[in-house]
Amino acid sequence: MGITSHSSDEGAYRWESIPVEGYSGGTDVFKGVTKQVLFSDEQGLSSALRYFEVEPGGYSSFERHEHVHGVLILRGRGRCIVGREVRRIRAHDRIYIPPMTWHQLQADEDEYLGFLCLVNVERDRPQRPGPEERAELKADPVIGPYIRP
Ligand code: MN
């Protein structure tokens, strides 16, 4: 498929003929996230470009993995944890998430957060912190108070 029209009906970003998927994983690890795969190996690429939309108050999975992410915020405002840093993010900010770096994107309570996320098609599965590591991360004075859930 060549050109695909974009719409923003009722505030949600959609692309003609691109299915909206719930984000993989359980609801115990993320909240209010949808995914639309815009480009992937179906277009002959070795990377995939996905659009994620996080509803107000929602968040992506807190995770890490060997593969990297290139992230570009398209809409809204929120917060991003990368490693031991927390940053405010808003439309057009760019985020690089290095290998094996804990990360999570969160929408503000009153606004959607939408972002493009670039990954290699061939990639490892995300890891979640075990109970001990989670306790250690939660005790971190910088990121601890912001880790969701
Ligand atoms: Mn990730």
PDB file of C-alpha atoms and ligand atoms in Angstrom:
ATOM      1  CA  MET A   1       0.000   0.000   0.000  1.00  0.00           C
ATOM      2  CA  GLY A   2       1.247   3.462  -0.882  1.00  0.00           C
ATOM      3  CA  ILE A   3      -0.412   6.513   0.578  1.00  0.00           C
ATOM      4  CA  THR A   4      -2.579   6.070   3.668  1.00  0.00           C
ATOM      5  CA  SER A   5      -4.804   8.869   4.950  1.00  0.00           C
ATOM      6  CA  HIS A   6      -4.548  10.012   8.523  1.00  0.00           C
ATOM      7  CA  SER A   7      -7.497  11.071  10.660  1.00  0.00           C
ATOM      8  CA  SER A   8      -7.895  12.228  14.227  1.00  0.00           C
ATOM      9  CA  ASP A   9     -11.539  11.377  14.920  1.00  0.00           C
ATOM     10  CA  GLU A  10     -12.500  12.096  18.524  1.00  0.00           C
ATOM     11  CA  GLY A  11      -8.891  12.866  19.289  1.00  0.00           C
ATOM     12  CA  ALA A  12      -7.518   9.432  18.408  1.00  0.00           C
ATOM     13  CA  TYR A  13      -4.903   9.236  15.642  1.00  0.00           C
ATOM     14  CA  ARG A  14      -5.814   6.670  13.027  1.00  0.00           C
ATOM     15  CA  TRP A  15      -4.531   5.637   9.608  1.00  0.00           C
ATOM     16  CA  GLU A  16      -6.808   4.218   6.946  1.00  0.00           C
ATOM     17  CA  SER A  17      -6.578   0.383   6.751  1.00  0.00           C
ATOM     18  CA  ILE A  18      -4.075   0.137   9.627  1.00  0.00           C
ATOM     19  CA  PRO A  19      -5.556  -2.008  12.431  1.00  0.00           C
ATOM     20  CA  VAL A  20      -5.552  -0.729  16.000  1.00  0.00           C
ATOM     21  CA  GLU A  21      -4.125  -3.318  18.373  1.00  0.00           C
ATOM     22  CA  GLY A  22      -4.090  -3.449  22.121  1.00  0.00           C
ATOM     23  CA  TYR A  23      -0.487  -3.330  23.221  1.00  0.00           C
ATOM     24  CA  SER A  24       0.942  -6.824  23.860  1.00  0.00           C
ATOM     25  CA  GLY A  25       1.212  -7.908  27.483  1.00  0.00           C
ATOM     26  CA  GLY A  26      -1.174  -7.988  30.388  1.00  0.00           C
ATOM     27  CA  THR A  27      -3.139  -5.153  31.884  1.00  0.00           C
ATOM     28  CA  ASP A  28      -1.059  -5.542  35.033  1.00  0.00           C
ATOM     29  CA  VAL A  29       1.957  -4.076  33.230  1.00  0.00           C
ATOM     30  CA  PHE A  30       0.514  -1.292  31.058  1.00  0.00           C
ATOM     31  CA  LYS A  31      -2.583   0.896  31.025  1.00  0.00           C
ATOM     32  CA  GLY A  32      -4.562   2.346  28.147  1.00  0.00           C
ATOM     33  CA  VAL A  33      -2.127   1.789  25.270  1.00  0.00           C
ATOM     34  CA  THR A  34      -2.939   1.037  21.631  1.00  0.00           C
ATOM     35  CA  LYS A  35      -0.520   0.220  18.826  1.00  0.00           C
ATOM     36  CA  GLN A  36      -0.663   0.745  15.064  1.00  0.00           C
ATOM     37  CA  VAL A  37       2.106  -0.730  12.923  1.00  0.00           C
ATOM     38  CA  LEU A  38       2.734   1.826  10.170  1.00  0.00           C
ATOM     39  CA  PHE A  39       5.735   0.184   8.508  1.00  0.00           C
ATOM     40  CA  SER A  40       7.427  -3.186   8.957  1.00  0.00           C
ATOM     41  CA  ASP A  41       8.886  -6.123   7.052  1.00  0.00           C
ATOM     42  CA  GLU A  42       5.640  -6.187   5.056  1.00  0.00           C
ATOM     43  CA  GLN A  43       7.026  -3.142   3.265  1.00  0.00           C
ATOM     44  CA  GLY A  44      10.442  -4.756   2.795  1.00  0.00           C
ATOM     45  CA  LEU A  45      12.018  -3.024   5.797  1.00  0.00           C
ATOM     46  CA  SER A  46      14.205  -4.546   8.480  1.00  0.00           C
ATOM     47  CA  SER A  47      12.840  -2.038  10.992  1.00  0.00           C
ATOM     48  CA  ALA A  48       9.272  -1.397  12.120  1.00  0.00           C
ATOM     49  CA  LEU A  49       7.710   1.988  12.819  1.00  0.00           C
ATOM     50  CA  ARG A  50       4.820   1.761  15.265  1.00  0.00           C
ATOM     51  CA  TYR A  51       2.502   4.461  16.550  1.00  0.00           C
ATOM     52  CA  PHE A  52       1.541   4.066  20.201  1.00  0.00           C
ATOM     53  CA  GLU A  53      -1.213   6.058  21.818  1.00  0.00           C
ATOM     54  CA  VAL A  54      -1.468   6.266  25.588  1.00  0.00           C
ATOM     55  CA  GLU A  55      -4.742   7.525  27.071  1.00  0.00           C
ATOM     56  CA  PRO A  56      -4.715  10.150  29.822  1.00  0.00           C
ATOM     57  CA  GLY A  57      -3.251   8.627  32.965  1.00  0.00           C
ATOM     58  CA  GLY A  58      -2.024   5.576  31.061  1.00  0.00           C
ATOM     59  CA  TYR A  59       1.466   4.173  30.701  1.00  0.00           C
ATOM     60  CA  SER A  60       3.506   1.701  28.685  1.00  0.00           C
ATOM     61  CA  SER A  61       5.124  -1.376  30.211  1.00  0.00           C
ATOM     62  CA  PHE A  62       8.153  -0.738  32.460  1.00  0.00           C
ATOM     63  CA  GLU A  63      10.696  -2.935  30.696  1.00  0.00           C
ATOM     64  CA  ARG A  64      14.128  -3.396  29.182  1.00  0.00           C
ATOM     65  CA  HIS A  65      15.597  -5.451  26.325  1.00  0.00           C
ATOM     66  CA  GLU A  66      18.642  -5.759  24.091  1.00  0.00           C
ATOM     67  CA  HIS A  67      17.009  -3.978  21.154  1.00  0.00           C
ATOM     68  CA  VAL A  68      16.964  -0.188  21.036  1.00  0.00           C
ATOM     69  CA  HIS A  69      14.091   2.231  20.497  1.00  0.00           C
ATOM     70  CA  GLY A  70      14.061   5.443  18.534  1.00  0.00           C
ATOM     71  CA  VAL A  71      11.066   7.417  19.821  1.00  0.00           C
ATOM     72  CA  LEU A  72       9.520  10.598  18.470  1.00  0.00           C
ATOM     73  CA  ILE A  73       6.623  12.140  20.383  1.00  0.00           C
ATOM     74  CA  LEU A  74       3.821  13.117  17.978  1.00  0.00           C
ATOM     75  CA  ARG A  75       1.160  14.471  20.299  1.00  0.00           C
ATOM     76  CA  GLY A  76       0.469  15.379  23.890  1.00  0.00           C
ATOM     77  CA  ARG A  77       2.528  15.522  27.019  1.00  0.00           C
ATOM     78  CA  GLY A  78       3.787  13.175  29.653  1.00  0.00           C
ATOM     79  CA  ARG A  79       6.808  11.723  31.289  1.00  0.00           C
ATOM     80  CA  CYS A  80       9.523   9.289  30.289  1.00  0.00           C
ATOM     81  CA  ILE A  81      11.734   7.106  32.446  1.00  0.00           C
ATOM     82  CA  VAL A  82      14.995   6.112  30.739  1.00  0.00           C
ATOM     83  CA  GLY A  83      17.558   4.344  32.916  1.00  0.00           C
ATOM     84  CA  ARG A  84      17.793   6.318  36.146  1.00  0.00           C
ATOM     85  CA  GLU A  85      16.398   9.514  34.639  1.00  0.00           C
ATOM     86  CA  VAL A  86      12.898  10.980  34.496  1.00  0.00           C
ATOM     87  CA  ARG A  87      12.061  13.645  31.975  1.00  0.00           C
ATOM     88  CA  ARG A  88       8.993  15.631  30.991  1.00  0.00           C
ATOM     89  CA  ILE A  89       8.166  14.985  27.323  1.00  0.00           C
ATOM     90  CA  ARG A  90       5.952  16.689  24.785  1.00  0.00           C
ATOM     91  CA  ALA A  91       5.196  16.715  21.069  1.00  0.00           C
ATOM     92  CA  HIS A  92       8.280  16.542  18.813  1.00  0.00           C
ATOM     93  CA  ASP A  93      10.711  15.497  21.537  1.00  0.00           C
ATOM     94  CA  ARG A  94      13.100  12.732  20.511  1.00  0.00           C
ATOM     95  CA  ILE A  95      14.109   9.890  22.827  1.00  0.00           C
ATOM     96  CA  TYR A  96      16.773   7.243  22.313  1.00  0.00           C
ATOM     97  CA  ILE A  97      16.477   4.174  24.510  1.00  0.00           C
ATOM     98  CA  PRO A  98      19.762   2.225  24.579  1.00  0.00           C
ATOM     99  CA  PRO A  99      20.091  -1.569  24.985  1.00  0.00           C
ATOM    100  CA  MET A 100      19.129  -3.067  28.368  1.00  0.00           C
ATOM    101  CA  THR A 101      17.897   0.260  29.733  1.00  0.00           C
ATOM    102  CA  TRP A 102      14.741   0.369  31.851  1.00  0.00           C
ATOM    103  CA  HIS A 103      12.104   2.569  30.241  1.00  0.00           C
ATOM    104  CA  GLN A 104       8.466   3.612  30.474  1.00  0.00           C
ATOM    105  CA  LEU A 105       6.375   6.330  28.817  1.00  0.00           C
ATOM    106  CA  GLN A 106       3.459   7.840  30.692  1.00  0.00           C
ATOM    107  CA  ALA A 107       0.701  10.212  29.597  1.00  0.00           C
ATOM    108  CA  ASP A 108      -0.287  13.157  31.760  1.00  0.00           C
ATOM    109  CA  GLU A 109      -3.553  12.778  33.667  1.00  0.00           C
ATOM    110  CA  ASP A 110      -5.392  15.178  31.367  1.00  0.00           C
ATOM    111  CA  GLU A 111      -3.901  14.486  27.956  1.00  0.00           C
ATOM    112  CA  TYR A 112      -3.200  11.751  25.439  1.00  0.00           C
ATOM    113  CA  LEU A 113       0.402  10.890  24.623  1.00  0.00           C
ATOM    114  CA  GLY A 114       1.131   9.626  21.107  1.00  0.00           C
ATOM    115  CA  PHE A 115       4.535   8.593  19.843  1.00  0.00           C
ATOM    116  CA  LEU A 116       6.329   6.842  17.019  1.00  0.00           C
ATOM    117  CA  CYS A 117       8.611   4.009  18.085  1.00  0.00           C
ATOM    118  CA  LEU A 118      11.220   2.565  15.730  1.00  0.00           C
ATOM    119  CA  VAL A 119      12.541  -0.969  16.335  1.00  0.00           C
ATOM    120  CA  ASN A 120      14.331  -3.686  14.420  1.00  0.00           C
ATOM    121  CA  VAL A 121      11.962  -6.355  13.117  1.00  0.00           C
ATOM    122  CA  GLU A 122      14.233  -9.035  14.590  1.00  0.00           C
ATOM    123  CA  ARG A 123      14.393  -8.280  18.282  1.00  0.00           C
ATOM    124  CA  ASP A 124      14.426  -9.914  21.690  1.00  0.00           C
ATOM    125  CA  ARG A 125      11.446 -10.085  24.013  1.00  0.00           C
ATOM    126  CA  PRO A 126      11.039  -7.382  26.668  1.00  0.00           C
ATOM    127  CA  GLN A 127      12.102  -8.207  30.218  1.00  0.00           C
ATOM    128  CA  ARG A 128      10.262  -7.062  33.331  1.00  0.00           C
ATOM    129  CA  PRO A 129      11.948  -6.574  36.705  1.00  0.00           C
ATOM    130  CA  GLY A 130      11.713  -9.454  39.151  1.00  0.00           C
ATOM    131  CA  PRO A 131      10.508  -8.800  42.708  1.00  0.00           C
ATOM    132  CA  GLU A 132      13.967  -7.968  44.109  1.00  0.00           C
ATOM    133  CA  GLU A 133      14.981  -5.748  41.224  1.00  0.00           C
ATOM    134  CA  ARG A 134      11.607  -4.040  41.310  1.00  0.00           C
ATOM    135  CA  ALA A 135      12.055  -3.253  45.000  1.00  0.00           C
ATOM    136  CA  GLU A 136      15.515  -1.840  44.297  1.00  0.00           C
ATOM    137  CA  LEU A 137      14.205   0.308  41.419  1.00  0.00           C
ATOM    138  CA  LYS A 138      11.257   1.517  43.517  1.00  0.00           C
ATOM    139  CA  ALA A 139      13.769   2.602  46.180  1.00  0.00           C
ATOM    140  CA  ASP A 140      15.624   4.790  43.664  1.00  0.00           C
ATOM    141  CA  PRO A 141      15.041   8.394  44.775  1.00  0.00           C
ATOM    142  CA  VAL A 142      14.784   9.703  41.198  1.00  0.00           C
ATOM    143  CA  ILE A 143      12.756   7.133  39.247  1.00  0.00           C
ATOM    144  CA  GLY A 144      11.217   5.131  42.122  1.00  0.00           C
ATOM    145  CA  PRO A 145       8.252   7.427  42.766  1.00  0.00           C
ATOM    146  CA  TYR A 146       7.330   7.426  39.047  1.00  0.00           C
ATOM    147  CA  ILE A 147       7.445   3.725  38.174  1.00  0.00           C
ATOM    148  CA  ARG A 148       3.957   2.453  37.244  1.00  0.00           C
ATOM    149  CA  PRO A 149       2.059   0.522  38.360  1.00  0.00           C
TER     150      PRO A 149
HETATM  151 MN    MN B   1      10.527  -1.266  25.033  1.00  0.00          MN
END
